[in-house]
PDB file of C-alpha atoms and ligand atoms in Angstrom:
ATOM      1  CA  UNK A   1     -20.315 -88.752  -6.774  1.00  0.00           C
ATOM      2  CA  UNK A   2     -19.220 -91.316  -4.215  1.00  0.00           C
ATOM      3  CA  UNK A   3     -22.356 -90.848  -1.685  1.00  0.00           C
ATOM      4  CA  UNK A   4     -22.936 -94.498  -0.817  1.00  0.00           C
ATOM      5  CA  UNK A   5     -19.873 -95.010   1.437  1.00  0.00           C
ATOM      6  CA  UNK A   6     -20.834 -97.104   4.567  1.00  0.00           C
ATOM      7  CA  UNK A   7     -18.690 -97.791   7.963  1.00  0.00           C
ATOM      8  CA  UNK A   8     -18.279-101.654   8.592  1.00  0.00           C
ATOM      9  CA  UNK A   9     -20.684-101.057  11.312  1.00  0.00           C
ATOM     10  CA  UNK A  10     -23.385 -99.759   8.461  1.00  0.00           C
ATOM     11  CA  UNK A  11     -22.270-102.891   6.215  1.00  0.00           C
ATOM     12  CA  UNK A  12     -23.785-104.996   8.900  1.00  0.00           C
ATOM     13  CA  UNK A  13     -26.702-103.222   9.026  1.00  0.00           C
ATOM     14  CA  UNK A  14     -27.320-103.152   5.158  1.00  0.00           C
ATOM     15  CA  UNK A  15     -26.043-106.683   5.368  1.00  0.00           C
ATOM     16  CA  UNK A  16     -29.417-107.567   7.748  1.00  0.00           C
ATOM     17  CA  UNK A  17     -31.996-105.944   5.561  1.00  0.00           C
ATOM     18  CA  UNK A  18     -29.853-108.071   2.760  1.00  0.00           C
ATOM     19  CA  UNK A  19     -30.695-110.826   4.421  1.00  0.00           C
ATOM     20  CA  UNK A  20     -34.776-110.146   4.905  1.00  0.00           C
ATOM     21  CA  UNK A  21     -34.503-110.058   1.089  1.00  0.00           C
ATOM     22  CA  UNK A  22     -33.048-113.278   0.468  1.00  0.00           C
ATOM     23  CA  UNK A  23     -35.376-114.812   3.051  1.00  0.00           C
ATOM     24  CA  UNK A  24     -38.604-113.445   1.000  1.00  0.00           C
ATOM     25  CA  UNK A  25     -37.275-114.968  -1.726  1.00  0.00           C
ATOM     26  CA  UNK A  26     -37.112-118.363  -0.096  1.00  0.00           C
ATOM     27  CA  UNK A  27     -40.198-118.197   1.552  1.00  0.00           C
ATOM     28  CA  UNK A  28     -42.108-117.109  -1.657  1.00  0.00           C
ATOM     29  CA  UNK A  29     -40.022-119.879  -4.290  1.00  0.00           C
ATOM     30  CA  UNK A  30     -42.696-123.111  -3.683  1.00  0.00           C
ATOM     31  CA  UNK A  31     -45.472-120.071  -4.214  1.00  0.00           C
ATOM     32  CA  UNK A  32     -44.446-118.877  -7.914  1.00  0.00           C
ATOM     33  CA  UNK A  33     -46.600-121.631 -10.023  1.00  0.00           C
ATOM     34  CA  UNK A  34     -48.775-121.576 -12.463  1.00  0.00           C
ATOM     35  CA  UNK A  35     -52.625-120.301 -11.436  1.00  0.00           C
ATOM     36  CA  UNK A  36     -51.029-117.783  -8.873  1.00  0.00           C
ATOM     37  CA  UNK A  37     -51.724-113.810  -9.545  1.00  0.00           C
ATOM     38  CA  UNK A  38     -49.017-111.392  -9.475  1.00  0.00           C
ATOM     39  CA  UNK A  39     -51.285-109.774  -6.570  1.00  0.00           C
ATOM     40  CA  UNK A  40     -51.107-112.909  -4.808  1.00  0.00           C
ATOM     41  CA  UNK A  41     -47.027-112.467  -4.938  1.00  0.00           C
ATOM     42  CA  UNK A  42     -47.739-108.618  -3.626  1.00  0.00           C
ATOM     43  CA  UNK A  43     -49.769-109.629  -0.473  1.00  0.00           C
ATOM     44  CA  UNK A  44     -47.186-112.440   0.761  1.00  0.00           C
ATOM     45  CA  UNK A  45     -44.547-109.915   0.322  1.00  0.00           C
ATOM     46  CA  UNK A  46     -46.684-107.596   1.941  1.00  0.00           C
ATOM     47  CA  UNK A  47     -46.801-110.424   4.921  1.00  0.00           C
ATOM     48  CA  UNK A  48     -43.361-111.328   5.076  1.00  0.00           C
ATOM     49  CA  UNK A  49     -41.904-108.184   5.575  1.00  0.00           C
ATOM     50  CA  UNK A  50     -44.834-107.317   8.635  1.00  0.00           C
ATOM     51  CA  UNK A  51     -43.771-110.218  10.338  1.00  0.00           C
ATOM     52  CA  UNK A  52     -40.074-109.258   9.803  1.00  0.00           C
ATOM     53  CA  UNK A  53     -40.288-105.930  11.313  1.00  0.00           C
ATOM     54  CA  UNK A  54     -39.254-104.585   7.931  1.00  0.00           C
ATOM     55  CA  UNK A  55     -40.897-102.236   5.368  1.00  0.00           C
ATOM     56  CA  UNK A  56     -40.986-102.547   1.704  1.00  0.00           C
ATOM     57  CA  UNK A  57     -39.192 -99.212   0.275  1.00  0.00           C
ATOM     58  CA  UNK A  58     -40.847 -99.476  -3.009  1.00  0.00           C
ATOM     59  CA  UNK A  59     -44.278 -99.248  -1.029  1.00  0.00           C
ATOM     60  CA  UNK A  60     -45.346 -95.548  -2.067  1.00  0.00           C
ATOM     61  CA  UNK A  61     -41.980 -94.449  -3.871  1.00  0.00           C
ATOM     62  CA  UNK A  62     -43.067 -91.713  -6.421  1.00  0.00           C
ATOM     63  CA  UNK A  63     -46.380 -93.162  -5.470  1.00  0.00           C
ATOM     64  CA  UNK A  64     -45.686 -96.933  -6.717  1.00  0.00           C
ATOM     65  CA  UNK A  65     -48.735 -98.977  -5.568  1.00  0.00           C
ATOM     66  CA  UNK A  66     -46.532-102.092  -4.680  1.00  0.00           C
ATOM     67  CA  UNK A  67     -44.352-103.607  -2.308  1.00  0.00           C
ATOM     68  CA  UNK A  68     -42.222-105.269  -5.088  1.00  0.00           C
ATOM     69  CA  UNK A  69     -41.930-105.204  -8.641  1.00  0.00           C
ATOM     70  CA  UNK A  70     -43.175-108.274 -10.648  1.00  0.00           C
ATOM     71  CA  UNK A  71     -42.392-108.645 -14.284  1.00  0.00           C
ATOM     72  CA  UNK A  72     -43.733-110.886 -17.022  1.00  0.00           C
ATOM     73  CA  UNK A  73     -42.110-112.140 -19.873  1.00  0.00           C
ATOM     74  CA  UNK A  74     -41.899-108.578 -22.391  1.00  0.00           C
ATOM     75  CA  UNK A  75     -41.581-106.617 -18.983  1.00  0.00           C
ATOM     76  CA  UNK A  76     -38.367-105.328 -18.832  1.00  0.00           C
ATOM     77  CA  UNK A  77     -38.628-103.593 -15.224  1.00  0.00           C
ATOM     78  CA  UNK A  78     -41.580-101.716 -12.822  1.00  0.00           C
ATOM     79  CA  UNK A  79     -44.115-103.956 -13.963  1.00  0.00           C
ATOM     80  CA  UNK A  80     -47.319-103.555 -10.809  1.00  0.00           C
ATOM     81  CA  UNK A  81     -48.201-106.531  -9.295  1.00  0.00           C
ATOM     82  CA  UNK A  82     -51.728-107.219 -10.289  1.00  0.00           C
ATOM     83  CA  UNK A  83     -54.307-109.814  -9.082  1.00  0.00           C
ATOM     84  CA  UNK A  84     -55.762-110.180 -12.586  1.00  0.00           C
ATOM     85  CA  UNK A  85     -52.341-110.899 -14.048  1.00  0.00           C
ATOM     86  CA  UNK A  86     -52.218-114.832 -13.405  1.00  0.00           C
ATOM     87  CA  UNK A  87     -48.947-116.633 -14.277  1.00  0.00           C
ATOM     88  CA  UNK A  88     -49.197-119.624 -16.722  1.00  0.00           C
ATOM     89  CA  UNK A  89     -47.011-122.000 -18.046  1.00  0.00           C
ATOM     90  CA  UNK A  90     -44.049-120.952 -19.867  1.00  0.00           C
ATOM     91  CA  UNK A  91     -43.829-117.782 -18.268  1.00  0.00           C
ATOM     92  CA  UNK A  92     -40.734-116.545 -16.599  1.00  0.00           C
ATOM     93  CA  UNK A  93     -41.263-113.943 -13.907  1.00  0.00           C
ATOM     94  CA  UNK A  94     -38.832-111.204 -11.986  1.00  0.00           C
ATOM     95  CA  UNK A  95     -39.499-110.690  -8.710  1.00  0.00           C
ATOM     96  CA  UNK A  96     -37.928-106.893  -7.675  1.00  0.00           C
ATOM     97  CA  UNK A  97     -37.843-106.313  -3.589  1.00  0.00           C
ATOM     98  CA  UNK A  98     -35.998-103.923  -2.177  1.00  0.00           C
ATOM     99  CA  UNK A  99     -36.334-103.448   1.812  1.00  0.00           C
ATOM    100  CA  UNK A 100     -35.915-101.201   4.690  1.00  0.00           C
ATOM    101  CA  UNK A 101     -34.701-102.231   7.923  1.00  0.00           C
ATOM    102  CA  UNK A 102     -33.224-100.462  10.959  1.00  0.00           C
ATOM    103  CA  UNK A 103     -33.118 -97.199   8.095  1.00  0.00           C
ATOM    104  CA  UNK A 104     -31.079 -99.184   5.447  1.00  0.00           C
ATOM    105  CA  UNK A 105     -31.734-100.367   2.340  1.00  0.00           C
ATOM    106  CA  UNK A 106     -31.580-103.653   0.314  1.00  0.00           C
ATOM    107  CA  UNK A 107     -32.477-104.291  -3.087  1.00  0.00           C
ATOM    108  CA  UNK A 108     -32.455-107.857  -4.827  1.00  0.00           C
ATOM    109  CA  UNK A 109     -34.540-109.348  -8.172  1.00  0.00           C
ATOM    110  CA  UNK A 110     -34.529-112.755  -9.378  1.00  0.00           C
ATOM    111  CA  UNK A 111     -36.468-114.481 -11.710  1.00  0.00           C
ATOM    112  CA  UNK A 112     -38.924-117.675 -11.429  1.00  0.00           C
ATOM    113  CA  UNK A 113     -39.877-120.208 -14.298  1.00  0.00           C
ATOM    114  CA  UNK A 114     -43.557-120.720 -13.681  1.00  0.00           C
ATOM    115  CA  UNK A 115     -43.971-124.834 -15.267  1.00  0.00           C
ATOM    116  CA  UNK A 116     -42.083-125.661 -18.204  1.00  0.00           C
ATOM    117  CA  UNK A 117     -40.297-122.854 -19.815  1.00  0.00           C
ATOM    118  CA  UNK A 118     -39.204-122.989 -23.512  1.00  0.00           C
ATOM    119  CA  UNK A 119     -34.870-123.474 -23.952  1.00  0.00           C
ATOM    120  CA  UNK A 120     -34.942-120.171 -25.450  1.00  0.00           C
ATOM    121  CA  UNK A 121     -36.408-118.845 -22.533  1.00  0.00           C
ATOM    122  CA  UNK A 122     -33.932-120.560 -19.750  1.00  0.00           C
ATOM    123  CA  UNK A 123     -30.850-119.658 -21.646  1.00  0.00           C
ATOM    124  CA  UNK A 124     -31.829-115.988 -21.575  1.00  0.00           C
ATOM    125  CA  UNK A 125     -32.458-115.937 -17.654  1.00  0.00           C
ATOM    126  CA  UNK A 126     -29.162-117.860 -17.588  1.00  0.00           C
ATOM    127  CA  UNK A 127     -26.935-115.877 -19.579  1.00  0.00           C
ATOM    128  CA  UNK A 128     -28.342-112.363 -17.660  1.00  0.00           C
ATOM    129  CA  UNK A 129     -27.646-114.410 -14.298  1.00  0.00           C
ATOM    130  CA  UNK A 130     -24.116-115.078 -15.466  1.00  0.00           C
ATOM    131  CA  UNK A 131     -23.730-111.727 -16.310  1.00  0.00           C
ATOM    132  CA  UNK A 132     -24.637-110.421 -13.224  1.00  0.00           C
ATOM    133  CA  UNK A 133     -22.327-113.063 -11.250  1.00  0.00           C
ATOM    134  CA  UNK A 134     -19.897-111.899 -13.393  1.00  0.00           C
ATOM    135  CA  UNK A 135     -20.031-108.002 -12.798  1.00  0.00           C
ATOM    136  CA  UNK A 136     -20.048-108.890  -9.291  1.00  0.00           C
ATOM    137  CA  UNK A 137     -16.796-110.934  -9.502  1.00  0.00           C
ATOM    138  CA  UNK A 138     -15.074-107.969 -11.414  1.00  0.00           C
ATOM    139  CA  UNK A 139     -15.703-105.454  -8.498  1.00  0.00           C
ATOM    140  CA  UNK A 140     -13.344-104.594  -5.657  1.00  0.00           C
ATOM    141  CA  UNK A 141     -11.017-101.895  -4.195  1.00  0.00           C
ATOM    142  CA  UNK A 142      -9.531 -99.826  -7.423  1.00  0.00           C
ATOM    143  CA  UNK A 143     -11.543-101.401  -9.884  1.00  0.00           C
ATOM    144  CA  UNK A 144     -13.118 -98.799 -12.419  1.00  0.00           C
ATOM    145  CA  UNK A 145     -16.857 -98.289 -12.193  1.00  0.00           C
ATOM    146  CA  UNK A 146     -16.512 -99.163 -16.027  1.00  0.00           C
ATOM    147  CA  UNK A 147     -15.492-103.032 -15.169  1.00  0.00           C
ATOM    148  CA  UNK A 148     -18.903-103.538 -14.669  1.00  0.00           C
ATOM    149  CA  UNK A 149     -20.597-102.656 -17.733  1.00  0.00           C
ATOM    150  CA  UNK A 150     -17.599-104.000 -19.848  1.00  0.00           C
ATOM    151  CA  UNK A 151     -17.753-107.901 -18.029  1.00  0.00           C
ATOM    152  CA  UNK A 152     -21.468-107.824 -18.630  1.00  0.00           C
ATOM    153  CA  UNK A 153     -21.076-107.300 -22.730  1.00  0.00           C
ATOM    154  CA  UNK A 154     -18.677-109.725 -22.826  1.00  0.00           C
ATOM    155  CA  UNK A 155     -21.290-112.517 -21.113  1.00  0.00           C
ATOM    156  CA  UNK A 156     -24.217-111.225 -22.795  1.00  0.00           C
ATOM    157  CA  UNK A 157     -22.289-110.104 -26.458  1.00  0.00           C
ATOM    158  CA  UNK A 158     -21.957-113.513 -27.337  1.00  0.00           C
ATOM    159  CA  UNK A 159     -25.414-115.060 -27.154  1.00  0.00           C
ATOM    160  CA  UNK A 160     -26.678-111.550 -29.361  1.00  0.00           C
ATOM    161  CA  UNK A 161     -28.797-110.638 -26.604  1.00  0.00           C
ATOM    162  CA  UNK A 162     -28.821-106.822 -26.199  1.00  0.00           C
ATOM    163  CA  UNK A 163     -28.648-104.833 -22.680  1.00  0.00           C
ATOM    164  CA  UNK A 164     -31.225-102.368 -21.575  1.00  0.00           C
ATOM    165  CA  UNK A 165     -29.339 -98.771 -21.685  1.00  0.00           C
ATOM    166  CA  UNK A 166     -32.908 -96.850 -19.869  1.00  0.00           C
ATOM    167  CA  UNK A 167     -32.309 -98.538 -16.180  1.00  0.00           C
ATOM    168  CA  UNK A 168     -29.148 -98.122 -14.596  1.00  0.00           C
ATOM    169  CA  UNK A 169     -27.816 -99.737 -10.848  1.00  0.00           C
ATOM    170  CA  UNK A 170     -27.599 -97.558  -8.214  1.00  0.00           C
ATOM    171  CA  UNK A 171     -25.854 -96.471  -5.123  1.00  0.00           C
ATOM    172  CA  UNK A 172     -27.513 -97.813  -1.814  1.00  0.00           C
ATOM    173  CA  UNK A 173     -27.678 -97.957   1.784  1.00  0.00           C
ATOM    174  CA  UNK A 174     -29.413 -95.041   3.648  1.00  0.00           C
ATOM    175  CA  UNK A 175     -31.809 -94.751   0.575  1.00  0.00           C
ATOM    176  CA  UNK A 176     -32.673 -96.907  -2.015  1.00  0.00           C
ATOM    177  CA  UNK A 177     -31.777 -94.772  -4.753  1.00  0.00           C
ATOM    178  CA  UNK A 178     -28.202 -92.792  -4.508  1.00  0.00           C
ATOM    179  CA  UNK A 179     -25.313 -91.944  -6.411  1.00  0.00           C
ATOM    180  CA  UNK A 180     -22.979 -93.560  -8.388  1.00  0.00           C
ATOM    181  CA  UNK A 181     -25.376 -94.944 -11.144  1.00  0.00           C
ATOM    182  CA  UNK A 182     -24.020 -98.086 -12.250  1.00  0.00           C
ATOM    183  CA  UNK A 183     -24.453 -98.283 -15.570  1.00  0.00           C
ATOM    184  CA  UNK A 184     -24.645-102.413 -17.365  1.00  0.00           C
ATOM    185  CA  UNK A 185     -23.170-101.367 -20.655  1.00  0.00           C
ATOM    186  CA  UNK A 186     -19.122-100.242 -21.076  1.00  0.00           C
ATOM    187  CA  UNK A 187     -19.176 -96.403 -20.175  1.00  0.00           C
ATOM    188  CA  UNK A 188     -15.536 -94.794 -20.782  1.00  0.00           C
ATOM    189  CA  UNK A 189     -17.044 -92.197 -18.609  1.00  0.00           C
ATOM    190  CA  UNK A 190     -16.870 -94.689 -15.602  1.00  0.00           C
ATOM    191  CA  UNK A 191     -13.146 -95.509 -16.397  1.00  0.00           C
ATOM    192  CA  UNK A 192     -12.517 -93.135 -14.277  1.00  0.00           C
ATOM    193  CA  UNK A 193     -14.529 -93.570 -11.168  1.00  0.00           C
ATOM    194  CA  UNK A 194     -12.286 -95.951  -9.238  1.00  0.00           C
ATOM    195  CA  UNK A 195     -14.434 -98.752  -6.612  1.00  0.00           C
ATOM    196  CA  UNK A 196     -13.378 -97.693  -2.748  1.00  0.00           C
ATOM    197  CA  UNK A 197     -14.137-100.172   0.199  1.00  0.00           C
ATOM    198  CA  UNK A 198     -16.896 -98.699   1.741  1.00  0.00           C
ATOM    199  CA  UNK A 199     -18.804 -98.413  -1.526  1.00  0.00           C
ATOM    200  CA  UNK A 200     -22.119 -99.857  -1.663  1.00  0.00           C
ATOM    201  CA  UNK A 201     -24.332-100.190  -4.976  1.00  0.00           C
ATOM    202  CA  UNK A 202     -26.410-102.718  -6.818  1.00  0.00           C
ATOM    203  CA  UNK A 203     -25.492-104.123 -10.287  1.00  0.00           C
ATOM    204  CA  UNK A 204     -28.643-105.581 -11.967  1.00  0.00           C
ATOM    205  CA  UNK A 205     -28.245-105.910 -15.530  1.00  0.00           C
ATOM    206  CA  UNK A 206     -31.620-106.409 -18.063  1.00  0.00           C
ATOM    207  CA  UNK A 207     -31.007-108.292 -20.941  1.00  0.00           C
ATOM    208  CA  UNK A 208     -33.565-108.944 -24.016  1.00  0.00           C
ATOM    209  CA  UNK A 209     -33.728-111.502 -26.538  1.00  0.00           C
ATOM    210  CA  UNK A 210     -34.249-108.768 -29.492  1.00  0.00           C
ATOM    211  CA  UNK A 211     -34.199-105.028 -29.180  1.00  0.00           C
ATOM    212  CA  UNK A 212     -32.350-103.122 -26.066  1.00  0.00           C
ATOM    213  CA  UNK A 213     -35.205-100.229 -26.492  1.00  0.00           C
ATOM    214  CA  UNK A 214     -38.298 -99.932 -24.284  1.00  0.00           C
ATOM    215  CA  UNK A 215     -41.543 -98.613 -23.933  1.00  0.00           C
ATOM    216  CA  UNK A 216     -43.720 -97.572 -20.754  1.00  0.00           C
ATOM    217  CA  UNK A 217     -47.556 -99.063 -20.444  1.00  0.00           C
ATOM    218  CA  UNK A 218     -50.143 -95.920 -19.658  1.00  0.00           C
ATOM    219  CA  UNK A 219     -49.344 -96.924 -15.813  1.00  0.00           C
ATOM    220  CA  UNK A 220     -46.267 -94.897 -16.093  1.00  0.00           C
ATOM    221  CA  UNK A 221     -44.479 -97.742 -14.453  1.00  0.00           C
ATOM    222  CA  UNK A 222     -44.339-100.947 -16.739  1.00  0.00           C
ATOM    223  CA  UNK A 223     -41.282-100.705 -19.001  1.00  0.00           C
ATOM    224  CA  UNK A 224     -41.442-103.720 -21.750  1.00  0.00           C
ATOM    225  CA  UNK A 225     -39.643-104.626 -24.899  1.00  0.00           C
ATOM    226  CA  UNK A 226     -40.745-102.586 -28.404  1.00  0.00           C
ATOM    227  CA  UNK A 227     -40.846-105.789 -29.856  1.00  0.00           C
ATOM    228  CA  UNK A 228     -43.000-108.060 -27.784  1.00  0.00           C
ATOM    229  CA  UNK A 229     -39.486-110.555 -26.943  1.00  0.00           C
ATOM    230  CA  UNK A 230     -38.720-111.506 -23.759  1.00  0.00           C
ATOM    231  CA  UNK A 231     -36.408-109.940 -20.720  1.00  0.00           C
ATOM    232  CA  UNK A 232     -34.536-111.286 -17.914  1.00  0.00           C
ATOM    233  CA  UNK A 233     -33.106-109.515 -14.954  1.00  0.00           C
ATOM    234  CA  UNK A 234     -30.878-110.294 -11.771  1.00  0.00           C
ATOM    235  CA  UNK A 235     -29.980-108.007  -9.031  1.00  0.00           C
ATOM    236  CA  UNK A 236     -27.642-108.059  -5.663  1.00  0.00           C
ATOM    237  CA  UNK A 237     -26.417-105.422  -3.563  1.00  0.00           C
ATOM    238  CA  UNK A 238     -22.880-105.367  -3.261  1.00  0.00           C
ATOM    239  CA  UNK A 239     -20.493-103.613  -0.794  1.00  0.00           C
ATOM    240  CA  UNK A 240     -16.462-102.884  -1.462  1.00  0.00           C
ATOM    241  CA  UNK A 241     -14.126-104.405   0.699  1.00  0.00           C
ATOM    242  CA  UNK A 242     -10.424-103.724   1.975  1.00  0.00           C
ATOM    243  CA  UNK A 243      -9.682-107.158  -0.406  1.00  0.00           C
ATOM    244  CA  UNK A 244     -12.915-107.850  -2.344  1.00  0.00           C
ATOM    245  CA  UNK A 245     -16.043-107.538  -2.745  1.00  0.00           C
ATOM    246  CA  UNK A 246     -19.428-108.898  -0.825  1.00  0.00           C
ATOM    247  CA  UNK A 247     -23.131-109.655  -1.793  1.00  0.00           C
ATOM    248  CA  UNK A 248     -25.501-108.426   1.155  1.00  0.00           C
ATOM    249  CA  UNK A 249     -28.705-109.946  -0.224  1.00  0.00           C
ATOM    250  CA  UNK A 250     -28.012-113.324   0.228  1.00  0.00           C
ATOM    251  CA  UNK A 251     -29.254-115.593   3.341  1.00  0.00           C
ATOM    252  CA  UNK A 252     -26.790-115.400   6.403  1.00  0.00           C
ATOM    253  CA  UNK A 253     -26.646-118.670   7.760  1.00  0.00           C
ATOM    254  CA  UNK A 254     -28.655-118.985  10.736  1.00  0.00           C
TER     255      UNK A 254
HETATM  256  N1  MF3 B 301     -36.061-102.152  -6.940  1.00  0.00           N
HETATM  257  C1  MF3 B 301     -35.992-101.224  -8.031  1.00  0.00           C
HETATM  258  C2  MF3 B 301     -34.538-101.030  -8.357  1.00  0.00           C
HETATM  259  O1  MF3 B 301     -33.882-101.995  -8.605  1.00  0.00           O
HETATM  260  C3  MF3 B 301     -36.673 -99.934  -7.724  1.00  0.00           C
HETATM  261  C4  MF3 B 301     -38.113-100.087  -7.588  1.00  0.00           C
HETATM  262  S1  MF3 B 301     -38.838 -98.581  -7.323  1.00  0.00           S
HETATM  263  C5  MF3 B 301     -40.439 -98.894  -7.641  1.00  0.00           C
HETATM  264  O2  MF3 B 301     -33.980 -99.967  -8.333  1.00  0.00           O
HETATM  265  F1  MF3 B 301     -41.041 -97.841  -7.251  1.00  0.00           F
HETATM  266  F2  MF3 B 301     -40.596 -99.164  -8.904  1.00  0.00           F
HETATM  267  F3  MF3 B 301     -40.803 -99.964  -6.951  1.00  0.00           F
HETATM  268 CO1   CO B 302     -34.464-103.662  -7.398  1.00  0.00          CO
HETATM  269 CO1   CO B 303     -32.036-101.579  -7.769  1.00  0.00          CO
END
């Protein structure tokens, strides 16, 4: 169960490709307006991780086109960059990237208000930030696996947003993709499964304005809302401490 256990040595290394992520991120922010093509997003990706020595790990995974993920509005998750998808106003957009550098793996998504974006809209990317801040500040040594999903209902609960139950977090490091599966929703299952330093997973929570269930587009990738409302997602990877608890895809100052 407990696959993703990483040396502090390995941490650093994880830590680095963390830290490619977060600098995409920066480097693409002034780019995300309106009039720009999801495509366009793909390609300076594509550009930033050359020039960083790093690969995309998304790039060709069960044959996804992509180097990231970008997601529109309805899009829950997966959705293909495309160059005929143009943003417009009002839209709000997650960006998914998850890297590989040195033979680890990082994996981040944020989202991007593309011109003016309706309240509705902005408190629904807030609340699934603050739930995802929150799950993160829950986690450290001999803290049930549970924790997480339980301190994201109780941010999310409130508003009557629901949380996607199809896409879980994931264990990390020398794959993208590894054991435990970290599920966003309470799990007495996970009560169980205690957090050990040395643990290294993402917690990325979806949350929807209406219905939790999901459908895929005929690309076999694109996961959106049944009912047409809009989702927001935010995602670090995190690493178990001795004492605590750290997020590896943010910048390292220089
Ligand atoms: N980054 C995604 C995650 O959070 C995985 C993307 S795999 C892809 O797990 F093939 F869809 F890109
Ligand atoms: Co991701
Ligand atoms: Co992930």
């Amino acid at each position: 169960m407990l696959q993703s256990v990483y040396t502090p040595k390995e941490f650093k290394k994880i830590r680095a490709a963390g830290d490619i992520v977060a600098r995409c991120f920066e480097f693409l922010t002034p780019h995300i307006r309106v009039g720009i093509s999801t495509g366009d997003i793909d390609k300076m990706v594509a550009e930033f991780l050359r020039e960083a020595g790093a690969k995309s790990s998304s790039l060709g995974y069960h044959g996804f086109p992509k180097h990231c993920c970008t997601s529109v509005n309805d899009v829950i998750v997966h959705g293909i960059p495309d160059d005929a998808a143009i943003l417009k106003d009002g839209d709000i957009v997650n960006i998914d990237l998850t890297v590989e550098y040195k033979g680890y793996h990082a994996d981040a998504s944020r989202m991007f208000m593309v011109g003016n974006v309706a309240p509705g809209a902005r408190k629904l990317v807030q609340v699934a930030q603050d739930a995802m801040n929150s799950a993160i500040a829950a986690c450290g040594p001999g803290v049930p696996l549970s924790e997480i999903g339980r301190t994201i209902e109780a941010v999310v609960k409130p508003h009557g947003f629901s949380i996607s139950r199809d896409f879980v977090g994931h264990g990390i490091g020398k794959t993208m993709h590894d054991e435990p599966q970290i599920y966003h929703f309470f799990e007495p299952a996970h009560n169980k499964i205690k957090m050990v330093p040395g643990m290294v997973f993402t917690i990325e929570p979806m949350i929807n304005e209406g219905s939790e269930k999901c459908k895929i587009d005929p690309d076999g990738w694109t996961a959106r809302t049944v009912d047409g409302k809009l989702s927001a997602q935010w995602e670090h990877t995190v690493g178990i401490t001795e004492d605590g608890v750290l997020i590896f895809t943010e910048k390292m100052n220089d």
